[in-house]
N, CA, C and O of each residue as an XYZ file, in Angstrom:
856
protein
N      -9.923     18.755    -17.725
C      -8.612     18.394    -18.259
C      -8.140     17.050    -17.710
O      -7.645     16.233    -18.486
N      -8.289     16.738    -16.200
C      -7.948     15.744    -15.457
C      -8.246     14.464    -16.703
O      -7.501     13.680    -17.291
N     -10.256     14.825    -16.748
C     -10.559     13.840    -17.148
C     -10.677     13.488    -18.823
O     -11.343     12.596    -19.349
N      -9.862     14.427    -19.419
C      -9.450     14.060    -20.753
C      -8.192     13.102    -20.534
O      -7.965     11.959    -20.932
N      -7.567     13.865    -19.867
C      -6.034     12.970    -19.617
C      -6.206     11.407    -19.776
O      -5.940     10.653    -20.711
N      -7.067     11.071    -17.787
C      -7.456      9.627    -17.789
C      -8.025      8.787    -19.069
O      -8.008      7.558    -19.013
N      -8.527      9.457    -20.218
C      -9.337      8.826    -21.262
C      -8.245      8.808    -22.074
O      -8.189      7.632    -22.432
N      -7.505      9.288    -22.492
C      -6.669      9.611    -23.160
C      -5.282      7.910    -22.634
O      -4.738      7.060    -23.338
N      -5.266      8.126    -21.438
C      -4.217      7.136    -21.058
C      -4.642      5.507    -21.011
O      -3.930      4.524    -21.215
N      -6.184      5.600    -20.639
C      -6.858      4.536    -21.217
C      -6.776      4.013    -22.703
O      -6.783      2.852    -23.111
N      -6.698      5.173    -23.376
C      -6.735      4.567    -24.967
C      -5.145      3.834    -25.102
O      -4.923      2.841    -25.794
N      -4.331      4.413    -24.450
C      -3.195      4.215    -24.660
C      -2.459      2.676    -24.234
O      -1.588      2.019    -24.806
N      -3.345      2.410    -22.786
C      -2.961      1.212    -22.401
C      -3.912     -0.187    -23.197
O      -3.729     -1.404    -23.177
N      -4.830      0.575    -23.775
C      -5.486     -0.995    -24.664
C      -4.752     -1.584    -25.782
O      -4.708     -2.681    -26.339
N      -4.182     -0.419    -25.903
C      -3.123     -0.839    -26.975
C      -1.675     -1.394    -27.030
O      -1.173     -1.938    -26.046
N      -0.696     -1.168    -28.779
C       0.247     -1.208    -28.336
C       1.304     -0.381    -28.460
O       2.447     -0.604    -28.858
N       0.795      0.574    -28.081
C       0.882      2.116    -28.222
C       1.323      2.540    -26.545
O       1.881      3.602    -26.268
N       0.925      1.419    -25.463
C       1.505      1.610    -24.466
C       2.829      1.273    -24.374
O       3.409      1.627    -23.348
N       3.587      0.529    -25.406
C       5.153      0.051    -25.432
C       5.703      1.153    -26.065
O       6.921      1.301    -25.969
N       4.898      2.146    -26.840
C       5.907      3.512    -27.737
C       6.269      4.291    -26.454
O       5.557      4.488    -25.469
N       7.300      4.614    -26.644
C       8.554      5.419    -25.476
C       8.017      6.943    -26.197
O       8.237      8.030    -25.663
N       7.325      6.784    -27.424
C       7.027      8.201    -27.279
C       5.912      9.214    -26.604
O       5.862     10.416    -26.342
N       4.925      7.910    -26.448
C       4.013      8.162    -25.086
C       4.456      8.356    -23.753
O       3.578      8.692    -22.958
N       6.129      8.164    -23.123
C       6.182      8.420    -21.890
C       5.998      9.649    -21.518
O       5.688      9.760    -20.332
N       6.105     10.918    -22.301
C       6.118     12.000    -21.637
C       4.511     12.105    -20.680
O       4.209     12.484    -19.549
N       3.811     11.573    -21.795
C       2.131     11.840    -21.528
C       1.864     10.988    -20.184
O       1.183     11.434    -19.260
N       2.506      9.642    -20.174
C       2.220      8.582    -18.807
C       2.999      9.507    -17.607
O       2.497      9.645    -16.492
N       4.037      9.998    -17.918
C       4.964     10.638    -16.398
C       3.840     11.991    -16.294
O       3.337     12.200    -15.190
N       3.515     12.773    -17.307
C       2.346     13.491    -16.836
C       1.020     13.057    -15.754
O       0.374     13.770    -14.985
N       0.941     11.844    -16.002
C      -0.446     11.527    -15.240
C      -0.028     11.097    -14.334
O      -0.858     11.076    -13.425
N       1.619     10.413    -13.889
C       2.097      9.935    -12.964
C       1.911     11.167    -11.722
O       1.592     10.887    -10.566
N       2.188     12.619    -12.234
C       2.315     13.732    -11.495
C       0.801     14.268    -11.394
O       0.609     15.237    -10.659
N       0.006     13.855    -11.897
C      -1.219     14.445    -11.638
C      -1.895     13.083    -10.474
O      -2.230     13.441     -9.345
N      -2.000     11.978    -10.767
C      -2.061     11.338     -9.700
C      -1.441     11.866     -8.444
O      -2.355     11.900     -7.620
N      -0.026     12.413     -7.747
C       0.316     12.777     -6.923
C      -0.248     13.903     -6.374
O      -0.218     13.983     -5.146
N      -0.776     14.830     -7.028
C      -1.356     16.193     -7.338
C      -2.793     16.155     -6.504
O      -3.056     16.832     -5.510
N      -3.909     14.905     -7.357
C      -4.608     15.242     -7.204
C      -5.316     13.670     -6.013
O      -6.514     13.429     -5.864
N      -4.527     13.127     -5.568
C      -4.911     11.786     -4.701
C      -5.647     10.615     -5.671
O      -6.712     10.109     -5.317
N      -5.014     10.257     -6.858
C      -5.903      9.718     -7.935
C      -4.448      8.258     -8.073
O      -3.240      8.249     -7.841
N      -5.136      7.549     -8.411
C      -4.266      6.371     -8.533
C      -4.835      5.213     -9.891
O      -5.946      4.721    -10.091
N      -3.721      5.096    -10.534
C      -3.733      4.494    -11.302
C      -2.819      3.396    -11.589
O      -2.019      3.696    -12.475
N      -2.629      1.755    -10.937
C      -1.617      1.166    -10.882
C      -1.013      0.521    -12.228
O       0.108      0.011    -12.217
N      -1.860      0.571    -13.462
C      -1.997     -0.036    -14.949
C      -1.038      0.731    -15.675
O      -0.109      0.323    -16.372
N      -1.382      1.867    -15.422
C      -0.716      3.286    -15.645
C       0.945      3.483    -15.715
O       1.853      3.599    -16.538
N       0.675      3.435    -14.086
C       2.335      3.671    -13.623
C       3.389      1.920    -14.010
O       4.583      1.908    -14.308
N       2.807      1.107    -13.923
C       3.724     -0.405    -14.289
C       3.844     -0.070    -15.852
O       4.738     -0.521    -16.567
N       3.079      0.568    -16.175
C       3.315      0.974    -17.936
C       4.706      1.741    -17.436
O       5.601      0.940    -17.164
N       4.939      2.677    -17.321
C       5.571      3.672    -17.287
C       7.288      2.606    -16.746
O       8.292      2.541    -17.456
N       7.173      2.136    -15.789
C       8.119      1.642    -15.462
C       8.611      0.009    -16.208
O       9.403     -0.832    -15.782
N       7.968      0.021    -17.166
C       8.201     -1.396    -18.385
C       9.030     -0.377    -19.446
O      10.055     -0.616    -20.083
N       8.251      0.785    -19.403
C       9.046      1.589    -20.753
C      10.191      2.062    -19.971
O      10.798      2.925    -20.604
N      10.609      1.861    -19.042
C      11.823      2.400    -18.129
C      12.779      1.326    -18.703
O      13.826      1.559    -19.307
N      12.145     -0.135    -18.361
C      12.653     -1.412    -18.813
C      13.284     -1.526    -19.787
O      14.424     -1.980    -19.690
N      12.689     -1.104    -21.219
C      12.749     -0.868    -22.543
C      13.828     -0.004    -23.161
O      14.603     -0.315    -24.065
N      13.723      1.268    -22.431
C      14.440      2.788    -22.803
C      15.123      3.030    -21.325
O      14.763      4.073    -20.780
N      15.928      2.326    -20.702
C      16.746      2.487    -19.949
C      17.496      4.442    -19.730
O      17.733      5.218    -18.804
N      17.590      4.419    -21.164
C      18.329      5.948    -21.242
C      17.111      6.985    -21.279
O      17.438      8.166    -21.400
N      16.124      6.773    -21.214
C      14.725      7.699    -20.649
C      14.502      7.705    -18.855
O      13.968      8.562    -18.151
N      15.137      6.400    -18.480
C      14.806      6.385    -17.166
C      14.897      8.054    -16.201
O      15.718      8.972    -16.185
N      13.333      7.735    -15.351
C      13.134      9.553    -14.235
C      12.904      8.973    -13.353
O      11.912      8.251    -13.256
N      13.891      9.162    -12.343
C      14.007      8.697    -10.939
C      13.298      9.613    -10.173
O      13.062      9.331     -8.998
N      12.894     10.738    -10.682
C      11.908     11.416     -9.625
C      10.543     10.670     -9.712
O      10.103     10.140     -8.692
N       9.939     10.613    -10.737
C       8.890      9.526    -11.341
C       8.973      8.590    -11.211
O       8.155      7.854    -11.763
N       9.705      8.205    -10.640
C       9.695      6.161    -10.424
C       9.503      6.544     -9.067
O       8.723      5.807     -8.463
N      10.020      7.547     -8.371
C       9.565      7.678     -6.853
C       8.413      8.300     -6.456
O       8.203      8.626     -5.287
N       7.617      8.491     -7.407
C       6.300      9.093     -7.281
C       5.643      7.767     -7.079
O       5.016      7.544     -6.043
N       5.766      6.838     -8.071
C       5.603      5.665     -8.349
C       5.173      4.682     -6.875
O       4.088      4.589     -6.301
N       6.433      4.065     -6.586
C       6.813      3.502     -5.495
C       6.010      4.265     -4.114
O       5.451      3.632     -3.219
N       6.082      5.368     -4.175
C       5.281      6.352     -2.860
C       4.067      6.048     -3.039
O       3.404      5.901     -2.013
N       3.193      5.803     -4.728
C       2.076      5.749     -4.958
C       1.835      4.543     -4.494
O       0.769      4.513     -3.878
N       2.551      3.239     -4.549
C       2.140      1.709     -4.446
C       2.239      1.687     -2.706
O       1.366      0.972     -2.213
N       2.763      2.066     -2.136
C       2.886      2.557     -0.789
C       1.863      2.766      0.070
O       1.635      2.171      1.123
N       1.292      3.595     -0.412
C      -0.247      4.254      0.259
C      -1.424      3.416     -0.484
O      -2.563      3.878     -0.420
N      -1.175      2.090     -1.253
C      -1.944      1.210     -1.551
C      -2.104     -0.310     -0.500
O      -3.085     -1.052     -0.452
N      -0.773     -0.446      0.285
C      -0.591     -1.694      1.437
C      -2.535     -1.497      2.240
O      -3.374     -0.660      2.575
N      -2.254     -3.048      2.145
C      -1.545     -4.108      2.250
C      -1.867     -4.707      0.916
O      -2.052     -5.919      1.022
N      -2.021     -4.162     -0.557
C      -2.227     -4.494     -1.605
C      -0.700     -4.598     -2.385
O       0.141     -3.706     -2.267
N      -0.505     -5.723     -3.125
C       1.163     -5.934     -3.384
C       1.569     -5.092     -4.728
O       2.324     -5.402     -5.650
N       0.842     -3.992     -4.516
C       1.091     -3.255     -5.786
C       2.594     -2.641     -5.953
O       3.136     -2.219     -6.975
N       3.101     -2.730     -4.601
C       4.696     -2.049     -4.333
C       5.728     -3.732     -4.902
O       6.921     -3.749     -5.208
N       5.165     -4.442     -4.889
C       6.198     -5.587     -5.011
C       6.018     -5.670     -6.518
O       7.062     -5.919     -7.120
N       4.858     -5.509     -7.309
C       4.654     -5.198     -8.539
C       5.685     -4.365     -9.422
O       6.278     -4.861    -10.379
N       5.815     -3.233     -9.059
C       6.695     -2.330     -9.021
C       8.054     -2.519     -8.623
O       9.080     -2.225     -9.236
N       7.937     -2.948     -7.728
C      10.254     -3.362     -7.818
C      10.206     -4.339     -8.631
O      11.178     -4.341     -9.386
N       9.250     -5.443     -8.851
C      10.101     -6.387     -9.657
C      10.150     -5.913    -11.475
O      10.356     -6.653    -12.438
N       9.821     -4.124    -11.446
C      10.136     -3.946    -12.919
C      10.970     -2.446    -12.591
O      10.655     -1.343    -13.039
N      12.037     -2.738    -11.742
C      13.611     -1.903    -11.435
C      14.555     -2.419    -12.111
O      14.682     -3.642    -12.057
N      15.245     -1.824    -12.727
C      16.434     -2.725    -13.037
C      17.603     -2.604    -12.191
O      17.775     -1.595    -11.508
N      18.198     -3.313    -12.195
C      19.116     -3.562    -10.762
C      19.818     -1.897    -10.601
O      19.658     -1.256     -9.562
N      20.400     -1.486    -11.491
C      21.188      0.172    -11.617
C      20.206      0.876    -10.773
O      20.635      1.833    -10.128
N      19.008      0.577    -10.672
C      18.172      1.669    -10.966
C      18.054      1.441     -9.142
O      18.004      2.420     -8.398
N      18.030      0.408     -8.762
C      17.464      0.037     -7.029
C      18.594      0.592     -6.527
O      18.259      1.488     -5.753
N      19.790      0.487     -6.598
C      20.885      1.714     -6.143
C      21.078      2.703     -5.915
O      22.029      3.245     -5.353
N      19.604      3.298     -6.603
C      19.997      5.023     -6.540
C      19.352      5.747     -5.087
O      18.146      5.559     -4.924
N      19.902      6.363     -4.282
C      19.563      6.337     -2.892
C      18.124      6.400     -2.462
O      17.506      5.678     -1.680
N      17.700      7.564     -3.248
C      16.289      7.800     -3.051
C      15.218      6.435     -3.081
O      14.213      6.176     -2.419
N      15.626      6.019     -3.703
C      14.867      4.799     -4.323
C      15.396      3.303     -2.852
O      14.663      2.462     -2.330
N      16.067      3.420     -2.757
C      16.489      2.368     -1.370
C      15.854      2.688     -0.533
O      15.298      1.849      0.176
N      15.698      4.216     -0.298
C      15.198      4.662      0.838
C      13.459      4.165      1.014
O      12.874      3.894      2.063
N      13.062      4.164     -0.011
C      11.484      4.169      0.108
C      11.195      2.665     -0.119
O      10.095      2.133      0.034
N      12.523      1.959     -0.566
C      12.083      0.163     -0.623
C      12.090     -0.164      0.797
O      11.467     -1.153      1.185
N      13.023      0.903      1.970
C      13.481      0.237      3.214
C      12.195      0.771      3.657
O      11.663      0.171      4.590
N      11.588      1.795      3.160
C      10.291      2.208      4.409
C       8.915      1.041      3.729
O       7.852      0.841      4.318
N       9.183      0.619      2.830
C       7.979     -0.798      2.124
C       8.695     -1.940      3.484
O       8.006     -2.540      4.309
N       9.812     -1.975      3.412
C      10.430     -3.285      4.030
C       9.535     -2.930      5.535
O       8.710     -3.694      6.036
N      10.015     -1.319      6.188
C       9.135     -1.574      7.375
C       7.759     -1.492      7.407
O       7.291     -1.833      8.494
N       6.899     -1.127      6.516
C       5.367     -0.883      6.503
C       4.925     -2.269      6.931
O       4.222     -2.559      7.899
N       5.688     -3.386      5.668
C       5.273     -4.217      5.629
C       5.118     -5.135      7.108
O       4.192     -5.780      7.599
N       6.456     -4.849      7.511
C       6.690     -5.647      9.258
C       6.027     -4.973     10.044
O       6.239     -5.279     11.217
N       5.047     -3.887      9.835
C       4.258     -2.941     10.517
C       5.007     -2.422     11.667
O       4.577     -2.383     12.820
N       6.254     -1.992     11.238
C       6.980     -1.814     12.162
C       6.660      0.296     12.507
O       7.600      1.088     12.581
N       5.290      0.675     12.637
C       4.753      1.736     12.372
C       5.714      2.979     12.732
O       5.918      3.999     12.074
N       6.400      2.469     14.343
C       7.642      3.907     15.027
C       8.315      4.066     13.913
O       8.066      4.982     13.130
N       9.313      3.117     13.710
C      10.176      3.199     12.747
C       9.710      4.002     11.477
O      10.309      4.986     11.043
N       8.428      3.395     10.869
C       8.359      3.684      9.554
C       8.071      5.575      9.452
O       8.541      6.304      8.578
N       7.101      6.049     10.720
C       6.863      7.452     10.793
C       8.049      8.377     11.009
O       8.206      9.524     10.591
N       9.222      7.272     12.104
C      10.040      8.023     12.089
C      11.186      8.786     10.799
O      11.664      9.911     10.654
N      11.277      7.456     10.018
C      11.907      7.656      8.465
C      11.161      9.012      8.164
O      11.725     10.077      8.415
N       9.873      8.973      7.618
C       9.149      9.354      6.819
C       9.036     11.099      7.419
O       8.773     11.981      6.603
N       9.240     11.400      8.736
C       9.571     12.847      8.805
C      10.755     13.108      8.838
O      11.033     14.011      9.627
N      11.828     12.545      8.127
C      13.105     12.543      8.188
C      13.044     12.445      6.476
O      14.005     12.026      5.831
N      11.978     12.823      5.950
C      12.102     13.122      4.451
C      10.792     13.747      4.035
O       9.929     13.237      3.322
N      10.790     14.877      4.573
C       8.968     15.260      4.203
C       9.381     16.157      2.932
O       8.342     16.808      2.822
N       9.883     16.432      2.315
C       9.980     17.095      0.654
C       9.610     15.372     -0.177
O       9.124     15.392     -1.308
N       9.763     14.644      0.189
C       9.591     13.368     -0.959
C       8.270     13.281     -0.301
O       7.313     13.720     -0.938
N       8.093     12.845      0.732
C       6.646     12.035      1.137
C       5.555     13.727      1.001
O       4.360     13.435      0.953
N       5.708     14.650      0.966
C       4.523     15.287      0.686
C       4.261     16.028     -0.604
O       3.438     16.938     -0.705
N       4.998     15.586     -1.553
C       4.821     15.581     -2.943
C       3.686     14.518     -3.124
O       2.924     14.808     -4.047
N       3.410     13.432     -2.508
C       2.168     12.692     -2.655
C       0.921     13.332     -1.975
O       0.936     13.431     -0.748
N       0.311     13.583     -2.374
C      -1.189     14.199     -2.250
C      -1.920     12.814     -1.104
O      -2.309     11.674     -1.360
N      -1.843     13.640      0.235
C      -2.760     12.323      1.461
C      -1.741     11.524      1.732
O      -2.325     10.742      2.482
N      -0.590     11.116      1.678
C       0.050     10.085      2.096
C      -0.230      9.517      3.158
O      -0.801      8.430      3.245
N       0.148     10.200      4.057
C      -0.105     10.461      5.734
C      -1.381      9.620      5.661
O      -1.394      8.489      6.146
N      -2.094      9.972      5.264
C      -3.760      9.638      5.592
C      -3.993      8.161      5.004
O      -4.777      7.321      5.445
N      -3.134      8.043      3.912
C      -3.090      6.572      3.353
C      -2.943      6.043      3.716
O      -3.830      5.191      3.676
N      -1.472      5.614      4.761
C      -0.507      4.901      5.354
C      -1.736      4.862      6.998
O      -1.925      3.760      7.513
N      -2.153      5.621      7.372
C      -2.739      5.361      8.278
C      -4.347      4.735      8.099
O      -5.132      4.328      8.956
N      -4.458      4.827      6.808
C      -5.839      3.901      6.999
C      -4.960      2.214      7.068
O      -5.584      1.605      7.938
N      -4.042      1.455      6.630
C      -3.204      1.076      6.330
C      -3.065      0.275      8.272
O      -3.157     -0.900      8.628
N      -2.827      1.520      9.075
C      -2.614      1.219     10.440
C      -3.839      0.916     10.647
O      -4.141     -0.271     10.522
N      -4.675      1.696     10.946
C      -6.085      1.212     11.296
C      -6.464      0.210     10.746
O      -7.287     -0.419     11.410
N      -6.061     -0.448      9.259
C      -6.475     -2.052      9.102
C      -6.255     -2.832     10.297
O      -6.987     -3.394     11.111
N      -4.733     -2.652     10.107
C      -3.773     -3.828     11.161
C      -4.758     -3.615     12.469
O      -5.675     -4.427     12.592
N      -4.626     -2.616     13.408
C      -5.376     -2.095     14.510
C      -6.279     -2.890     14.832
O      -6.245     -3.698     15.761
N      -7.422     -2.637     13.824
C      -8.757     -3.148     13.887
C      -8.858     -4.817     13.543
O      -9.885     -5.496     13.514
N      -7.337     -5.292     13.271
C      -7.601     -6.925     13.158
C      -6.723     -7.546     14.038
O      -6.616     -8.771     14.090
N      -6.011     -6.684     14.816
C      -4.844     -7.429     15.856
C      -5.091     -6.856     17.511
O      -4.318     -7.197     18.406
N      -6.345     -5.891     17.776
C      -6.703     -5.299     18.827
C      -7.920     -5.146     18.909
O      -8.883     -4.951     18.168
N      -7.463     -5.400     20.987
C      -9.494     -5.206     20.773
C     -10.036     -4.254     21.922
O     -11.203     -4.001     22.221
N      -8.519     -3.676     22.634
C      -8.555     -2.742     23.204
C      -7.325     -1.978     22.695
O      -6.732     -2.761     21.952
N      -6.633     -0.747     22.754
C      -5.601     -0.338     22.709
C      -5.146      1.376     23.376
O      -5.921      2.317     23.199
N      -3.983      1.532     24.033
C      -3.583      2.517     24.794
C      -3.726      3.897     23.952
O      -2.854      3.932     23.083
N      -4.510      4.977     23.945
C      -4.587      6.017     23.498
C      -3.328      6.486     22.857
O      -3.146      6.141     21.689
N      -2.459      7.200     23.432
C      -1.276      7.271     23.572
C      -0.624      6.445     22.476
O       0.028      6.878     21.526
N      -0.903      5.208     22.762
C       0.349      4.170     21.845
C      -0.635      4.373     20.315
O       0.083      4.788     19.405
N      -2.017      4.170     19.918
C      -3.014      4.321     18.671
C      -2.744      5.847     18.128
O      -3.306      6.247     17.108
N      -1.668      6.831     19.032
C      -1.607      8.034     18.288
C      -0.011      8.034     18.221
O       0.454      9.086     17.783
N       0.831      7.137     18.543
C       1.699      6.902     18.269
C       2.311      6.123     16.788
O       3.340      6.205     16.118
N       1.195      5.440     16.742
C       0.948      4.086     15.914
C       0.747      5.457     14.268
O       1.628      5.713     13.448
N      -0.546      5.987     14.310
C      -0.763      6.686     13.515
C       0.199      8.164     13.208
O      -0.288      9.158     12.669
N       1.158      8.098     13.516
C       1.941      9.158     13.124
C       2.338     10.037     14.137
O       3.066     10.991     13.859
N       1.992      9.854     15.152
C       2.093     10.726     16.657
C       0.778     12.106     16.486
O       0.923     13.312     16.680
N      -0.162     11.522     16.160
C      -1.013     12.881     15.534
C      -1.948     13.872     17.301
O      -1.984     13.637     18.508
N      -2.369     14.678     16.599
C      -3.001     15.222     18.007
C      -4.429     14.693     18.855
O      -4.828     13.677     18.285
N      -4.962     14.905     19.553
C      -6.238     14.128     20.309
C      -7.232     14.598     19.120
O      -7.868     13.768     18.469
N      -7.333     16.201     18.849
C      -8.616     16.338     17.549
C      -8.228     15.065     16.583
O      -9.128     14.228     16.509
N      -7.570     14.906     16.166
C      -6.997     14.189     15.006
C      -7.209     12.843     14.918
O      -7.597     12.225     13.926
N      -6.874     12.317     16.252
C      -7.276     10.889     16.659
C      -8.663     10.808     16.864
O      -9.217      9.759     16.537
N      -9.374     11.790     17.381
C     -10.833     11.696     17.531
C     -11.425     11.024     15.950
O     -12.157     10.046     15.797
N     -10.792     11.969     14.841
C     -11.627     11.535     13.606
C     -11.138     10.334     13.105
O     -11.791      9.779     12.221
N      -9.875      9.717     13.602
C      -9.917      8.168     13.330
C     -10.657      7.343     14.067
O     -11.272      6.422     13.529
N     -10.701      7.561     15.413
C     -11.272      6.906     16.076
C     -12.976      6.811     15.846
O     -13.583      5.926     16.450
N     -13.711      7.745     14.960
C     -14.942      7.663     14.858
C     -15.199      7.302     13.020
O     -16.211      7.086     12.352
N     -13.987      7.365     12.749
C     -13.825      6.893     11.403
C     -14.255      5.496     11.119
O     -14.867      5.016     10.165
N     -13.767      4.972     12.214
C     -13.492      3.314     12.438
C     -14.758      2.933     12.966
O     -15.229      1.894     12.503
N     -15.473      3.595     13.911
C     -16.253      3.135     14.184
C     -16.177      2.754     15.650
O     -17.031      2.248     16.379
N     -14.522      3.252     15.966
C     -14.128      2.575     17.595
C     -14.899      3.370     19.214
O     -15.708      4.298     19.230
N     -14.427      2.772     20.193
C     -14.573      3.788     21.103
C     -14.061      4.314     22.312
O     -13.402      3.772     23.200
N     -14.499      5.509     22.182
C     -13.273      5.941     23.087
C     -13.475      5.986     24.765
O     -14.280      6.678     25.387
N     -12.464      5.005     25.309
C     -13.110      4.681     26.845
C     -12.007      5.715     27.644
O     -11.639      5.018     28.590
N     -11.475      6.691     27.718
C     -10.772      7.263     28.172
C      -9.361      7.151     28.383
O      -8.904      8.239     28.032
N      -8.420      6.408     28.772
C      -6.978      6.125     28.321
C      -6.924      4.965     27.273
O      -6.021      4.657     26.495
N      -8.090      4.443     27.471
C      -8.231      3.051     26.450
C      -9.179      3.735     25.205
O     -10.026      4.627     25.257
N      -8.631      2.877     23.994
C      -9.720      2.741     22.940
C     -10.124      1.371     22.671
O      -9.238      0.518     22.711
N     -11.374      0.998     22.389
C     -11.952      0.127     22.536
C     -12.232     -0.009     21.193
O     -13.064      0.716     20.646
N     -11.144     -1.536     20.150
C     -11.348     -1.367     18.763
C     -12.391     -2.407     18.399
O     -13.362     -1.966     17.785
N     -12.375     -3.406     18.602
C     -13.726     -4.154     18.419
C     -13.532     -6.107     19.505
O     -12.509     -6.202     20.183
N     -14.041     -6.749     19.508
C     -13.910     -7.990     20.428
C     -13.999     -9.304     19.334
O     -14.727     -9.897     18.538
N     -12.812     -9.264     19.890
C     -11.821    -10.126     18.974
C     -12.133    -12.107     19.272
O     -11.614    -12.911     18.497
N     -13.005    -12.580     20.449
C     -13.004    -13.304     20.698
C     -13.385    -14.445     19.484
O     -12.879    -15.567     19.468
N     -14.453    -13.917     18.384
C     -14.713    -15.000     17.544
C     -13.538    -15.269     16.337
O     -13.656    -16.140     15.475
N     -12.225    -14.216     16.471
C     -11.692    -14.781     15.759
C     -10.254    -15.468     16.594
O      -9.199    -15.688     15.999
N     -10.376    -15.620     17.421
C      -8.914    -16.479     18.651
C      -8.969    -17.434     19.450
O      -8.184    -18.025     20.191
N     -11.078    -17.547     18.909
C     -11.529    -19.032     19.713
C     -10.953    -20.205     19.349
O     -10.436    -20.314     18.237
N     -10.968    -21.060     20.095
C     -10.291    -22.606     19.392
C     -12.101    -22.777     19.212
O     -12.991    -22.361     19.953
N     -12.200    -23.685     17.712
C     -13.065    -24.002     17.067
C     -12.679    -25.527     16.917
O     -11.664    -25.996     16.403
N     -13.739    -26.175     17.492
C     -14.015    -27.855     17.165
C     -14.307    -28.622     15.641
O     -15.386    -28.328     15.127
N     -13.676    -29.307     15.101
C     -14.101    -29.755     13.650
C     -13.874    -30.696     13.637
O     -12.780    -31.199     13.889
N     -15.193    -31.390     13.233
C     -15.796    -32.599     13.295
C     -15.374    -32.696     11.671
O     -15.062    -31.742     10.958
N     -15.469    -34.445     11.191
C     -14.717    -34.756     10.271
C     -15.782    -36.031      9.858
O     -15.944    -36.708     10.873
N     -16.376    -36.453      8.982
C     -17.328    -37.560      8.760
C     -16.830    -38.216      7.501
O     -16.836    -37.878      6.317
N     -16.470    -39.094      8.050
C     -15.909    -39.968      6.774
C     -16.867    -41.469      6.294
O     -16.995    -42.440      7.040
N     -17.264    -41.399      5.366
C     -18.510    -42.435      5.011
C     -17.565    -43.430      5.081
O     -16.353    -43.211      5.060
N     -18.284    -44.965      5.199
C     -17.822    -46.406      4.976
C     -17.382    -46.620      3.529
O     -16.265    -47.116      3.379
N     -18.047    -46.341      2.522
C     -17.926    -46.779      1.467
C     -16.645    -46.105      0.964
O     -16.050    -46.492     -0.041
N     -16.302    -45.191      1.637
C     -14.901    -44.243      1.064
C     -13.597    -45.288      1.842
O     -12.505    -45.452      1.299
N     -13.978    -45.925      3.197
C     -12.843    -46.470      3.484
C     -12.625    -48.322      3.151
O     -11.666    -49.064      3.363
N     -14.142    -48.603      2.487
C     -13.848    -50.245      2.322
C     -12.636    -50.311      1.374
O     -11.739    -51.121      1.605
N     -12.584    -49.534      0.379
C     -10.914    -49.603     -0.044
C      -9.919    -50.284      0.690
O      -9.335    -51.366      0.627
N      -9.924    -49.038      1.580
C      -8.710    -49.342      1.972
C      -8.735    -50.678      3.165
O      -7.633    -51.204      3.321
N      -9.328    -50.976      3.598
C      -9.772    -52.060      4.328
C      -9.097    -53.079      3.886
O      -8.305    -53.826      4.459
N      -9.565    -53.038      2.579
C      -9.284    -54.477      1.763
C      -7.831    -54.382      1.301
O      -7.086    -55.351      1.163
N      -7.560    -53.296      1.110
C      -5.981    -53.514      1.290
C      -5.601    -54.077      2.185
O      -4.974    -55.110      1.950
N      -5.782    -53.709      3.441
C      -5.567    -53.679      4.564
C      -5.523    -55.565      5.435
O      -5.302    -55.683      6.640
């Protein structure tokens, strides 16, 4: 069924049959089966929120927050900025919807305490998404693995959601890292913080020009 749906929504977006408002019921369907089943479709859902654009008086704020949660667990890909810039201003007002632009605002500043702390301070919205948790933390482990090259146990299970030592074990071997006992050891960072020398060769014939100006 899943995969009639997806074929089905494909036909829909080649066309222009993705602007008929009478196809939204079928797009907010797949919007909820994406959440359902950890499946993402970003072509999909910007459809859905253009016909929001269009048919203002169709607008589903539960579905636009499926939406936004979905572009979310896509960072550091700008699929969430994609998505607000097709809100219409009424629509960024409505609380729910502030709430999850302010937790984009902190993802983005990787401001991770903050953002985990929000986010169990609303677990009926954030676990209507199928893996969130697990999204947002591959998400950390990017940053991690490009801004550290050792890091405090403790603070890497802080970072990831405050999760337990089993739990951190399977990120930590996820990654590939290792585990030195209060330290984790994420990879050695030296070839990318070296100062690098660059040499510059400029032929004669490129500067007799200016010479002769000169």
């Amino acid at each position: 069924m899943a995969e009639t749906m997806r074929q089905t929504i494909a036909t829909i977006l080649k066309s222009i049959e993705r602007y008929n408002p009478a196809n939204l019921q079928t797009l907010e369907r797949y919007v909820e089966m994406q959440s359902r089943e950890n499946t993402y479709d970003l072509e999909a859902n910007l459809a859905v929120l253009k016909l929001y654009q269009f048919n203002p008086e169709k607008f589903n704020p539960d579905i636009t927050c499926q939406i936004l949660l979905k572009a979310l667990t896509n960072f550091p890909h700008t699929d969430f900025t994609l998505c607000k810039c097709l809100l219409l201003e009424s629509v960024v007002e409505n609380e729910t919807i502030s709430q999850i632009k302010y937790l984009a605002d902190i993802l983005e500043q990787c401001d991770f305490a903050q953002f985990w702390n929000r986010v169990h301070q609303m677990p009926e919205l954030c676990n209507r998404i199928s893996s969130f948790h697990d999204s947002i933390r591959k998400f950390v482990c990017h940053v991690v693995g490009i801004t550290f090259q050792t890091i405090d146990k403790n603070n890497l299970a802080n970072l990831l959601g405050g999760i337990d030592d089993v739990t951190l074990k399977h990120w930590v071997k996820k990654y590939g890292w290792r585990d030195e006992g209060n330290l984790i050891f994420i990879a050695n960072q030296d070839d990318n913080i070296k100062t690098k020398n660059i040499t510059e060769k400029i032929e004669f014939d490129h500067l007799a020009p200016l010479m002769t100006i000169l």
